[in-house]
mmCIF file of N, CA and C in Angstrom:
data_model
loop_
_atom_site.group_PDB
_atom_site.id
_atom_site.type_symbol
_atom_site.label_atom_id
_atom_site.label_comp_id
_atom_site.label_asym_id
_atom_site.label_seq_id
_atom_site.Cartn_x
_atom_site.Cartn_y
_atom_site.Cartn_z
ATOM 1 N N MET A 111 2.571 -26.196 25.341
ATOM 2 C CA MET A 111 2.716 -24.812 24.915
ATOM 3 C C MET A 111 2.741 -25.208 23.574
ATOM 4 N N ILE A 112 3.638 -26.039 22.836
ATOM 5 C CA ILE A 112 3.464 -26.111 21.133
ATOM 6 C C ILE A 112 2.619 -26.495 20.989
ATOM 7 N N GLU A 113 1.982 -27.535 21.424
ATOM 8 C CA GLU A 113 0.629 -28.222 21.078
ATOM 9 C C GLU A 113 -0.419 -27.081 21.048
ATOM 10 N N LEU A 114 -0.236 -26.391 22.204
ATOM 11 C CA LEU A 114 -1.758 -25.311 22.308
ATOM 12 C C LEU A 114 -1.286 -24.409 20.916
ATOM 13 N N LEU A 115 0.062 -23.873 20.618
ATOM 14 C CA LEU A 115 0.211 -22.853 19.653
ATOM 15 C C LEU A 115 -0.114 -23.469 18.328
ATOM 16 N N LEU A 116 0.133 -24.850 18.107
ATOM 17 C CA LEU A 116 -0.042 -25.377 16.953
ATOM 18 C C LEU A 116 -1.657 -25.356 16.697
ATOM 19 N N ALA A 117 -2.443 -26.012 17.636
ATOM 20 C CA ALA A 117 -3.728 -25.989 17.499
ATOM 21 C C ALA A 117 -4.293 -24.546 17.337
ATOM 22 N N THR A 118 -3.874 -23.622 18.176
ATOM 23 C CA THR A 118 -4.572 -22.120 17.789
ATOM 24 C C THR A 118 -4.476 -21.778 16.407
ATOM 25 N N SER A 119 -3.245 -22.027 16.122
ATOM 26 C CA SER A 119 -2.790 -21.624 14.517
ATOM 27 C C SER A 119 -3.657 -22.194 13.422
ATOM 28 N N SER A 120 -4.013 -23.702 14.123
ATOM 29 C CA SER A 120 -4.511 -24.484 12.877
ATOM 30 C C SER A 120 -6.352 -23.910 12.936
ATOM 31 N N LEU A 121 -6.678 -23.470 14.223
ATOM 32 C CA LEU A 121 -8.262 -23.446 14.193
ATOM 33 C C LEU A 121 -8.298 -21.742 13.368
ATOM 34 N N ALA A 122 -7.020 -21.030 13.580
ATOM 35 C CA ALA A 122 -7.114 -19.616 13.289
ATOM 36 C C ALA A 122 -7.267 -19.759 11.691
ATOM 37 N N GLY A 123 -6.348 -20.824 11.025
ATOM 38 C CA GLY A 123 -6.285 -20.589 9.744
ATOM 39 C C GLY A 123 -7.822 -21.364 9.101
ATOM 40 N N LEU A 124 -8.271 -22.190 9.551
ATOM 41 C CA LEU A 124 -9.350 -23.369 9.355
ATOM 42 C C LEU A 124 -10.629 -22.169 9.458
ATOM 43 N N ALA A 125 -10.516 -21.393 10.459
ATOM 44 C CA ALA A 125 -12.040 -20.203 10.754
ATOM 45 C C ALA A 125 -11.733 -19.335 9.231
ATOM 46 N N VAL A 126 -10.628 -18.666 9.134
ATOM 47 C CA VAL A 126 -10.096 -17.927 8.104
ATOM 48 C C VAL A 126 -10.676 -18.758 6.554
ATOM 49 N N GLY A 127 -10.526 -19.799 6.762
ATOM 50 C CA GLY A 127 -10.656 -20.718 5.261
ATOM 51 C C GLY A 127 -12.125 -20.773 4.918
ATOM 52 N N LEU A 128 -12.673 -20.910 6.014
ATOM 53 C CA LEU A 128 -14.129 -21.114 5.913
ATOM 54 C C LEU A 128 -15.031 -19.916 5.845
ATOM 55 N N VAL A 129 -15.016 -18.787 6.492
ATOM 56 C CA VAL A 129 -15.581 -17.909 6.537
ATOM 57 C C VAL A 129 -14.992 -16.604 6.082
ATOM 58 N N GLY A 130 -13.578 -16.451 5.932
ATOM 59 C CA GLY A 130 -13.067 -15.038 5.593
ATOM 60 C C GLY A 130 -12.790 -14.852 4.624
ATOM 61 N N PRO A 131 -12.442 -13.494 4.200
ATOM 62 C CA PRO A 131 -12.378 -12.946 2.399
ATOM 63 C C PRO A 131 -10.846 -13.411 2.511
ATOM 64 N N VAL A 132 -10.229 -13.543 1.278
ATOM 65 C CA VAL A 132 -8.530 -13.899 1.060
ATOM 66 C C VAL A 132 -7.529 -13.047 1.834
ATOM 67 N N TRP A 133 -8.006 -11.918 1.842
ATOM 68 C CA TRP A 133 -6.873 -11.109 2.493
ATOM 69 C C TRP A 133 -6.675 -11.049 3.839
ATOM 70 N N VAL A 134 -7.626 -11.728 4.914
ATOM 71 C CA VAL A 134 -7.710 -11.820 6.267
ATOM 72 C C VAL A 134 -6.527 -12.834 6.589
ATOM 73 N N ILE A 135 -6.009 -13.640 5.402
ATOM 74 C CA ILE A 135 -4.936 -14.910 5.748
ATOM 75 C C ILE A 135 -3.799 -14.243 5.764
ATOM 76 N N VAL A 136 -3.629 -12.940 5.228
ATOM 77 C CA VAL A 136 -2.337 -12.237 5.482
ATOM 78 C C VAL A 136 -1.933 -11.812 6.948
ATOM 79 N N VAL A 137 -2.886 -10.896 7.468
ATOM 80 C CA VAL A 137 -3.332 -10.545 8.563
ATOM 81 C C VAL A 137 -3.131 -11.649 9.578
ATOM 82 N N THR A 138 -3.453 -12.469 9.351
ATOM 83 C CA THR A 138 -3.873 -14.002 10.213
ATOM 84 C C THR A 138 -2.232 -14.342 10.234
ATOM 85 N N THR A 139 -1.815 -14.315 9.163
ATOM 86 C CA THR A 139 -0.375 -15.108 9.382
ATOM 87 C C THR A 139 0.610 -14.091 10.104
ATOM 88 N N VAL A 140 0.378 -12.826 10.127
ATOM 89 C CA VAL A 140 1.295 -12.016 10.473
ATOM 90 C C VAL A 140 1.060 -11.851 12.009
ATOM 91 N N LEU A 141 -0.176 -12.037 12.676
ATOM 92 C CA LEU A 141 -0.401 -12.130 14.095
ATOM 93 C C LEU A 141 0.216 -13.650 14.598
ATOM 94 N N VAL A 142 -0.446 -14.587 13.735
ATOM 95 C CA VAL A 142 0.230 -16.112 14.135
ATOM 96 C C VAL A 142 1.831 -16.042 14.453
ATOM 97 N N ALA A 143 2.694 -15.331 13.418
ATOM 98 C CA ALA A 143 4.172 -15.272 13.573
ATOM 99 C C ALA A 143 4.481 -14.444 14.743
ATOM 100 N N VAL A 144 4.077 -13.517 15.013
ATOM 101 C CA VAL A 144 4.256 -12.575 16.345
ATOM 102 C C VAL A 144 4.101 -13.136 17.390
ATOM 103 N N LEU A 145 2.913 -13.427 17.522
ATOM 104 C CA LEU A 145 2.152 -14.224 18.665
ATOM 105 C C LEU A 145 3.022 -15.305 19.008
ATOM 106 N N SER A 146 3.267 -16.149 18.366
ATOM 107 C CA SER A 146 4.090 -17.682 18.404
ATOM 108 C C SER A 146 5.601 -17.193 18.741
ATOM 109 N N ALA A 147 6.301 -16.189 18.102
ATOM 110 C CA ALA A 147 7.360 -15.676 18.569
ATOM 111 C C ALA A 147 7.582 -15.180 19.957
ATOM 112 N N ALA A 148 6.391 -14.642 20.345
ATOM 113 C CA ALA A 148 6.552 -13.836 21.584
ATOM 114 C C ALA A 148 6.415 -15.074 22.795
ATOM 115 N N VAL A 149 5.527 -15.622 22.545
ATOM 116 C CA VAL A 149 4.946 -16.883 23.114
ATOM 117 C C VAL A 149 6.770 -17.705 23.756
ATOM 118 N N THR A 150 7.037 -17.961 22.253
ATOM 119 C CA THR A 150 7.934 -18.738 22.679
ATOM 120 C C THR A 150 9.550 -18.458 23.195
ATOM 121 N N TRP A 151 9.633 -16.946 23.129
ATOM 122 C CA TRP A 151 10.373 -16.027 23.703
ATOM 123 C C TRP A 151 10.330 -15.934 25.190
ATOM 124 N N GLY A 152 8.802 -15.725 25.682
ATOM 125 C CA GLY A 152 8.847 -15.749 26.838
ATOM 126 C C GLY A 152 8.605 -16.962 27.591
ATOM 127 N N GLN A 153 8.800 -18.041 26.961
ATOM 128 C CA GLN A 153 8.748 -19.312 27.663
ATOM 129 C C GLN A 153 10.178 -19.590 27.685
ATOM 130 N N GLY A 154 11.137 -19.107 27.038
ATOM 131 C CA GLY A 154 12.650 -19.497 27.092
ATOM 132 C C GLY A 154 13.419 -20.172 26.334
ATOM 133 N N PHE A 155 12.350 -20.461 25.330
ATOM 134 C CA PHE A 155 12.948 -21.439 24.026
ATOM 135 C C PHE A 155 14.100 -20.659 23.522
ATOM 136 N N PRO A 156 15.189 -21.740 23.106
ATOM 137 C CA PRO A 156 16.147 -20.975 22.182
ATOM 138 C C PRO A 156 15.777 -20.275 20.821
ATOM 139 N N ALA A 157 16.571 -19.666 20.353
ATOM 140 C CA ALA A 157 16.509 -18.928 19.287
ATOM 141 C C ALA A 157 15.829 -20.073 18.231
ATOM 142 N N LEU A 158 16.907 -20.946 17.974
ATOM 143 C CA LEU A 158 16.541 -22.043 16.916
ATOM 144 C C LEU A 158 15.373 -23.019 16.972
ATOM 145 N N GLY A 159 14.959 -23.094 18.417
ATOM 146 C CA GLY A 159 13.712 -23.743 18.804
ATOM 147 C C GLY A 159 12.335 -22.846 18.479
ATOM 148 N N GLY A 160 12.595 -21.789 18.862
ATOM 149 C CA GLY A 160 11.500 -20.554 18.554
ATOM 150 C C GLY A 160 11.187 -20.729 17.259
ATOM 151 N N VAL A 161 12.282 -20.375 16.333
ATOM 152 C CA VAL A 161 11.821 -20.296 14.849
ATOM 153 C C VAL A 161 11.336 -21.451 14.301
ATOM 154 N N ALA A 162 11.674 -22.425 15.087
ATOM 155 C CA ALA A 162 10.893 -24.175 14.482
ATOM 156 C C ALA A 162 9.579 -23.975 14.996
ATOM 157 N N VAL A 163 9.080 -23.647 15.902
ATOM 158 C CA VAL A 163 7.893 -23.609 16.599
ATOM 159 C C VAL A 163 7.129 -22.324 15.813
ATOM 160 N N THR A 164 7.689 -21.386 15.531
ATOM 161 C CA THR A 164 6.685 -20.478 14.735
ATOM 162 C C THR A 164 6.385 -20.539 13.336
ATOM 163 N N THR A 165 7.534 -21.274 12.788
ATOM 164 C CA THR A 165 7.732 -21.784 11.367
ATOM 165 C C THR A 165 6.494 -22.939 11.316
ATOM 166 N N GLY A 166 6.225 -23.983 12.368
ATOM 167 C CA GLY A 166 5.449 -25.141 12.327
ATOM 168 C C GLY A 166 3.856 -24.279 12.486
ATOM 169 N N CYS A 167 3.893 -23.228 13.278
ATOM 170 C CA CYS A 167 2.433 -22.569 13.432
ATOM 171 C C CYS A 167 2.124 -21.817 12.206
ATOM 172 N N LEU A 168 2.935 -21.423 11.652
ATOM 173 C CA LEU A 168 2.677 -20.706 9.974
ATOM 174 C C LEU A 168 2.174 -21.978 9.099
ATOM 175 N N ILE A 169 3.176 -22.884 9.240
ATOM 176 C CA ILE A 169 2.716 -23.855 8.296
ATOM 177 C C ILE A 169 1.263 -24.664 8.740
ATOM 178 N N ALA A 170 0.965 -24.741 9.674
ATOM 179 C CA ALA A 170 -0.368 -25.439 10.315
ATOM 180 C C ALA A 170 -1.297 -24.319 9.948
ATOM 181 N N CYS A 171 -1.356 -23.134 9.910
ATOM 182 C CA CYS A 171 -2.304 -21.948 9.976
ATOM 183 C C CYS A 171 -2.524 -22.293 8.169
ATOM 184 N N GLN A 172 -1.583 -22.396 7.311
ATOM 185 C CA GLN A 172 -1.596 -22.234 5.958
ATOM 186 C C GLN A 172 -2.360 -23.659 5.512
ATOM 187 N N ILE A 173 -2.182 -24.544 6.060
ATOM 188 C CA ILE A 173 -2.508 -25.857 5.500
ATOM 189 C C ILE A 173 -3.920 -26.076 6.358
ATOM 190 N N SER A 174 -4.317 -25.328 7.406
ATOM 191 C CA SER A 174 -5.635 -25.391 7.814
ATOM 192 C C SER A 174 -6.742 -24.184 6.569
ATOM 193 N N TYR A 175 -5.945 -23.384 6.560
ATOM 194 C CA TYR A 175 -6.877 -22.455 5.670
ATOM 195 C C TYR A 175 -6.994 -23.112 4.457
ATOM 196 N N MET A 176 -5.952 -23.571 3.725
ATOM 197 C CA MET A 176 -6.376 -24.606 2.360
ATOM 198 C C MET A 176 -7.315 -25.562 2.610
ATOM 199 N N ALA A 177 -7.539 -26.121 3.764
ATOM 200 C CA ALA A 177 -8.286 -26.816 3.836
ATOM 201 C C ALA A 177 -9.955 -26.256 4.286
ATOM 202 N N GLY A 178 -9.678 -25.240 5.012
ATOM 203 C CA GLY A 178 -11.112 -24.840 4.578
ATOM 204 C C GLY A 178 -11.524 -23.990 3.437
ATOM 205 N N ARG A 179 -10.681 -23.376 2.929
ATOM 206 C CA ARG A 179 -11.290 -23.089 1.240
ATOM 207 C C ARG A 179 -11.557 -24.119 0.488
ATOM 208 N N PHE A 180 -10.758 -25.273 0.600
ATOM 209 C CA PHE A 180 -11.340 -26.672 -0.226
ATOM 210 C C PHE A 180 -12.813 -26.740 0.091
ATOM 211 N N VAL A 181 -12.998 -27.254 1.422
ATOM 212 C CA VAL A 181 -14.560 -27.513 1.761
ATOM 213 C C VAL A 181 -15.164 -26.765 1.436
ATOM 214 N N THR A 182 -15.216 -25.174 1.605
ATOM 215 C CA THR A 182 -15.882 -24.043 1.221
ATOM 216 C C THR A 182 -16.394 -24.302 -0.361
ATOM 217 N N ARG A 183 -15.478 -24.301 -0.999
ATOM 218 C CA ARG A 183 -15.268 -24.601 -2.685
ATOM 219 C C ARG A 183 -16.122 -25.977 -2.871
ATOM 220 N N GLN A 184 -15.756 -26.925 -2.186
ATOM 221 C CA GLN A 184 -16.318 -28.276 -2.757
ATOM 222 C C GLN A 184 -17.779 -28.240 -2.245
ATOM 223 N N TYR A 185 -17.924 -28.111 -0.874
ATOM 224 C CA TYR A 185 -19.211 -28.320 -0.472
ATOM 225 C C TYR A 185 -20.262 -27.256 -0.333
ATOM 226 N N GLY A 186 -19.615 -25.978 -0.400
ATOM 227 C CA GLY A 186 -20.731 -24.545 -0.022
ATOM 228 C C GLY A 186 -20.753 -24.450 1.508
ATOM 229 N N PHE A 187 -21.092 -23.454 1.678
ATOM 230 C CA PHE A 187 -21.481 -23.213 3.395
ATOM 231 C C PHE A 187 -23.087 -23.014 3.579
ATOM 232 N N PRO A 188 -23.343 -22.992 4.447
ATOM 233 C CA PRO A 188 -24.917 -23.354 4.536
ATOM 234 C C PRO A 188 -25.874 -21.611 3.953
ATOM 235 N N GLU A 189 -24.950 -20.690 4.289
ATOM 236 C CA GLU A 189 -25.480 -19.383 3.598
ATOM 237 C C GLU A 189 -25.714 -19.445 1.961
ATOM 238 N N GLN A 190 -24.613 -20.264 1.803
ATOM 239 C CA GLN A 190 -24.579 -20.041 0.144
ATOM 240 C C GLN A 190 -25.402 -21.046 -0.330
ATOM 241 N N LEU A 191 -25.569 -22.123 0.382
ATOM 242 C CA LEU A 191 -26.720 -23.144 -0.081
ATOM 243 C C LEU A 191 -27.928 -22.507 -0.454
ATOM 244 N N PHE A 192 -28.653 -21.450 0.124
ATOM 245 C CA PHE A 192 -29.852 -21.151 0.033
ATOM 246 C C PHE A 192 -29.887 -19.807 -0.834
ATOM 247 N N GLU A 193 -28.721 -19.307 -1.034
ATOM 248 C CA GLU A 193 -28.548 -17.764 -1.695
ATOM 249 C C GLU A 193 -29.349 -17.587 -2.691
ATOM 250 N N ASP A 194 -29.677 -18.599 -3.495
ATOM 251 C CA ASP A 194 -30.208 -18.469 -4.868
ATOM 252 C C ASP A 194 -31.677 -18.725 -4.770
ATOM 253 N N ASP A 195 -32.122 -19.465 -3.715
ATOM 254 C CA ASP A 195 -33.702 -19.353 -3.805
ATOM 255 C C ASP A 195 -34.710 -18.390 -3.572
ATOM 256 N N VAL A 196 -33.805 -17.151 -3.174
ATOM 257 C CA VAL A 196 -34.794 -15.892 -2.835
ATOM 258 C C VAL A 196 -35.540 -15.739 -4.139
ATOM 259 N N ASP A 197 -34.593 -15.358 -5.069
ATOM 260 C CA ASP A 197 -35.064 -14.665 -6.274
ATOM 261 C C ASP A 197 -35.114 -15.710 -7.308
ATOM 262 N N GLY A 198 -35.093 -16.894 -7.114
ATOM 263 C CA GLY A 198 -35.275 -17.756 -8.594
ATOM 264 C C GLY A 198 -34.467 -18.064 -9.474
ATOM 265 N N GLU A 199 -33.476 -16.806 -9.217
ATOM 266 C CA GLU A 199 -32.135 -17.140 -10.545
ATOM 267 C C GLU A 199 -31.178 -18.000 -10.291
ATOM 268 N N PRO A 200 -30.672 -18.601 -11.088
ATOM 269 C CA PRO A 200 -29.323 -19.668 -10.906
ATOM 270 C C PRO A 200 -28.155 -18.982 -10.553
ATOM 271 N N GLY A 201 -27.316 -19.650 -9.907
ATOM 272 C CA GLY A 201 -26.144 -18.837 -9.565
ATOM 273 C C GLY A 201 -25.221 -19.178 -10.487
ATOM 274 N N ASP A 202 -24.041 -18.465 -10.150
ATOM 275 C CA ASP A 202 -22.776 -18.803 -11.323
ATOM 276 C C ASP A 202 -22.350 -19.908 -11.735
ATOM 277 N N PRO A 203 -22.950 -21.145 -11.000
ATOM 278 C CA PRO A 203 -22.519 -22.420 -11.492
ATOM 279 C C PRO A 203 -23.652 -22.659 -12.660
ATOM 280 N N GLY A 204 -24.880 -22.492 -12.489
ATOM 281 C CA GLY A 204 -25.903 -22.666 -13.456
ATOM 282 C C GLY A 204 -25.912 -21.577 -14.632
ATOM 283 N N GLN A 205 -24.882 -20.992 -14.753
ATOM 284 C CA GLN A 205 -24.645 -19.738 -15.636
ATOM 285 C C GLN A 205 -23.769 -20.229 -17.097
ATOM 286 N N ARG A 206 -23.151 -21.639 -16.716
ATOM 287 C CA ARG A 206 -22.147 -21.750 -17.870
ATOM 288 C C ARG A 206 -22.729 -21.635 -19.182
ATOM 289 N N GLY A 207 -21.768 -21.305 -20.230
ATOM 290 C CA GLY A 207 -22.555 -21.317 -21.459
ATOM 291 C C GLY A 207 -23.284 -20.574 -21.855
ATOM 292 N N ILE A 208 -23.883 -19.697 -20.860
ATOM 293 C CA ILE A 208 -25.073 -18.712 -21.383
ATOM 294 C C ILE A 208 -24.534 -17.215 -21.327
ATOM 295 N N SER A 209 -24.793 -16.552 -22.523
ATOM 296 C CA SER A 209 -24.323 -15.129 -22.565
ATOM 297 C C SER A 209 -25.221 -14.273 -21.803
ATOM 298 N N ASP A 210 -24.485 -12.848 -21.484
ATOM 299 C CA ASP A 210 -25.683 -12.176 -20.586
ATOM 300 C C ASP A 210 -26.334 -11.433 -21.600
ATOM 301 N N ASP A 211 -26.046 -11.450 -22.722
ATOM 302 C CA ASP A 211 -27.086 -10.549 -23.926
ATOM 303 C C ASP A 211 -28.137 -11.456 -24.588
ATOM 304 N N ASN A 212 -28.289 -12.970 -24.098
ATOM 305 C CA ASN A 212 -29.330 -13.748 -24.316
ATOM 306 C C ASN A 212 -28.971 -13.973 -25.977
ATOM 307 N N GLY A 213 -27.721 -14.450 -26.407
ATOM 308 C CA GLY A 213 -27.798 -14.901 -27.751
ATOM 309 C C GLY A 213 -27.132 -13.619 -28.950
ATOM 310 N N LYS A 214 -26.813 -12.550 -28.418
ATOM 311 C CA LYS A 214 -26.881 -11.262 -28.885
ATOM 312 C C LYS A 214 -25.449 -11.209 -29.441
ATOM 313 N N ASP A 215 -24.395 -12.400 -29.009
ATOM 314 C CA ASP A 215 -23.064 -12.011 -28.981
ATOM 315 C C ASP A 215 -22.578 -12.402 -30.417
ATOM 316 N N GLY A 216 -23.428 -12.750 -31.426
ATOM 317 C CA GLY A 216 -22.993 -13.304 -32.765
ATOM 318 C C GLY A 216 -22.861 -14.824 -32.779
ATOM 319 N N LYS A 217 -23.107 -15.342 -31.764
ATOM 320 C CA LYS A 217 -23.054 -16.955 -32.301
ATOM 321 C C LYS A 217 -24.307 -17.469 -32.445
ATOM 322 N N PRO A 218 -24.456 -18.467 -33.016
ATOM 323 C CA PRO A 218 -25.530 -19.009 -33.377
ATOM 324 C C PRO A 218 -26.334 -19.636 -32.114
ATOM 325 N N PRO A 219 -27.762 -19.654 -32.204
ATOM 326 C CA PRO A 219 -28.457 -20.334 -31.086
ATOM 327 C C PRO A 219 -28.238 -21.759 -30.922
ATOM 328 N N SER A 220 -28.166 -22.541 -30.076
ATOM 329 C CA SER A 220 -28.037 -24.001 -29.775
ATOM 330 C C SER A 220 -28.828 -24.904 -30.661
ATOM 331 N N ARG A 221 -30.187 -24.424 -30.603
ATOM 332 C CA ARG A 221 -30.991 -24.826 -31.627
ATOM 333 C C ARG A 221 -31.645 -23.926 -32.569
ATOM 334 N N PRO A 222 -32.305 -24.633 -33.758
ATOM 335 C CA PRO A 222 -33.064 -23.570 -34.551
ATOM 336 C C PRO A 222 -33.980 -22.860 -34.280
ATOM 337 N N PRO A 223 -34.335 -21.748 -34.629
ATOM 338 C CA PRO A 223 -35.958 -21.151 -34.191
ATOM 339 C C PRO A 223 -37.038 -21.716 -34.519
ATOM 340 N N PRO A 224 -38.095 -21.790 -33.880
ATOM 341 C CA PRO A 224 -39.086 -22.883 -34.856
ATOM 342 C C PRO A 224 -39.754 -21.942 -36.190
ATOM 343 N N SER A 225 -39.928 -22.723 -37.061
ATOM 344 C CA SER A 225 -40.493 -22.259 -38.232
ATOM 345 C C SER A 225 -41.877 -21.875 -38.097
ATOM 346 N N LYS A 226 -42.337 -20.684 -38.967
ATOM 347 C CA LYS A 226 -43.731 -20.145 -38.734
ATOM 348 C C LYS A 226 -44.254 -20.958 -40.018
ATOM 349 N N PRO A 227 -45.630 -21.521 -39.705
ATOM 350 C CA PRO A 227 -46.392 -22.182 -40.796
ATOM 351 C C PRO A 227 -47.022 -20.952 -41.554
#
């Protein structure tokens, strides 16, 4: 039963880390804590054993969530990889150092303007 609880908690954390917004992990951890406590109590675990299993489930959920977020940030997700091809505009990673007002922020241009003959 402990292995099943740990595996379920890990899968829930990984799923939220890959596709869910950040606030969903709060709801997920509350559900993991309540469900693992209820299952351990229902199975007749002693109080200290139930707390240990619930804590382990929460740790597994959080580690899996961080792994999912790392994978999403490092490698992207299939929907995000094709996001910018529709309109031909570069995404946020391609916008480094380029202001939105095209040089009207008081900074000199990166190269001098062409001279007119």
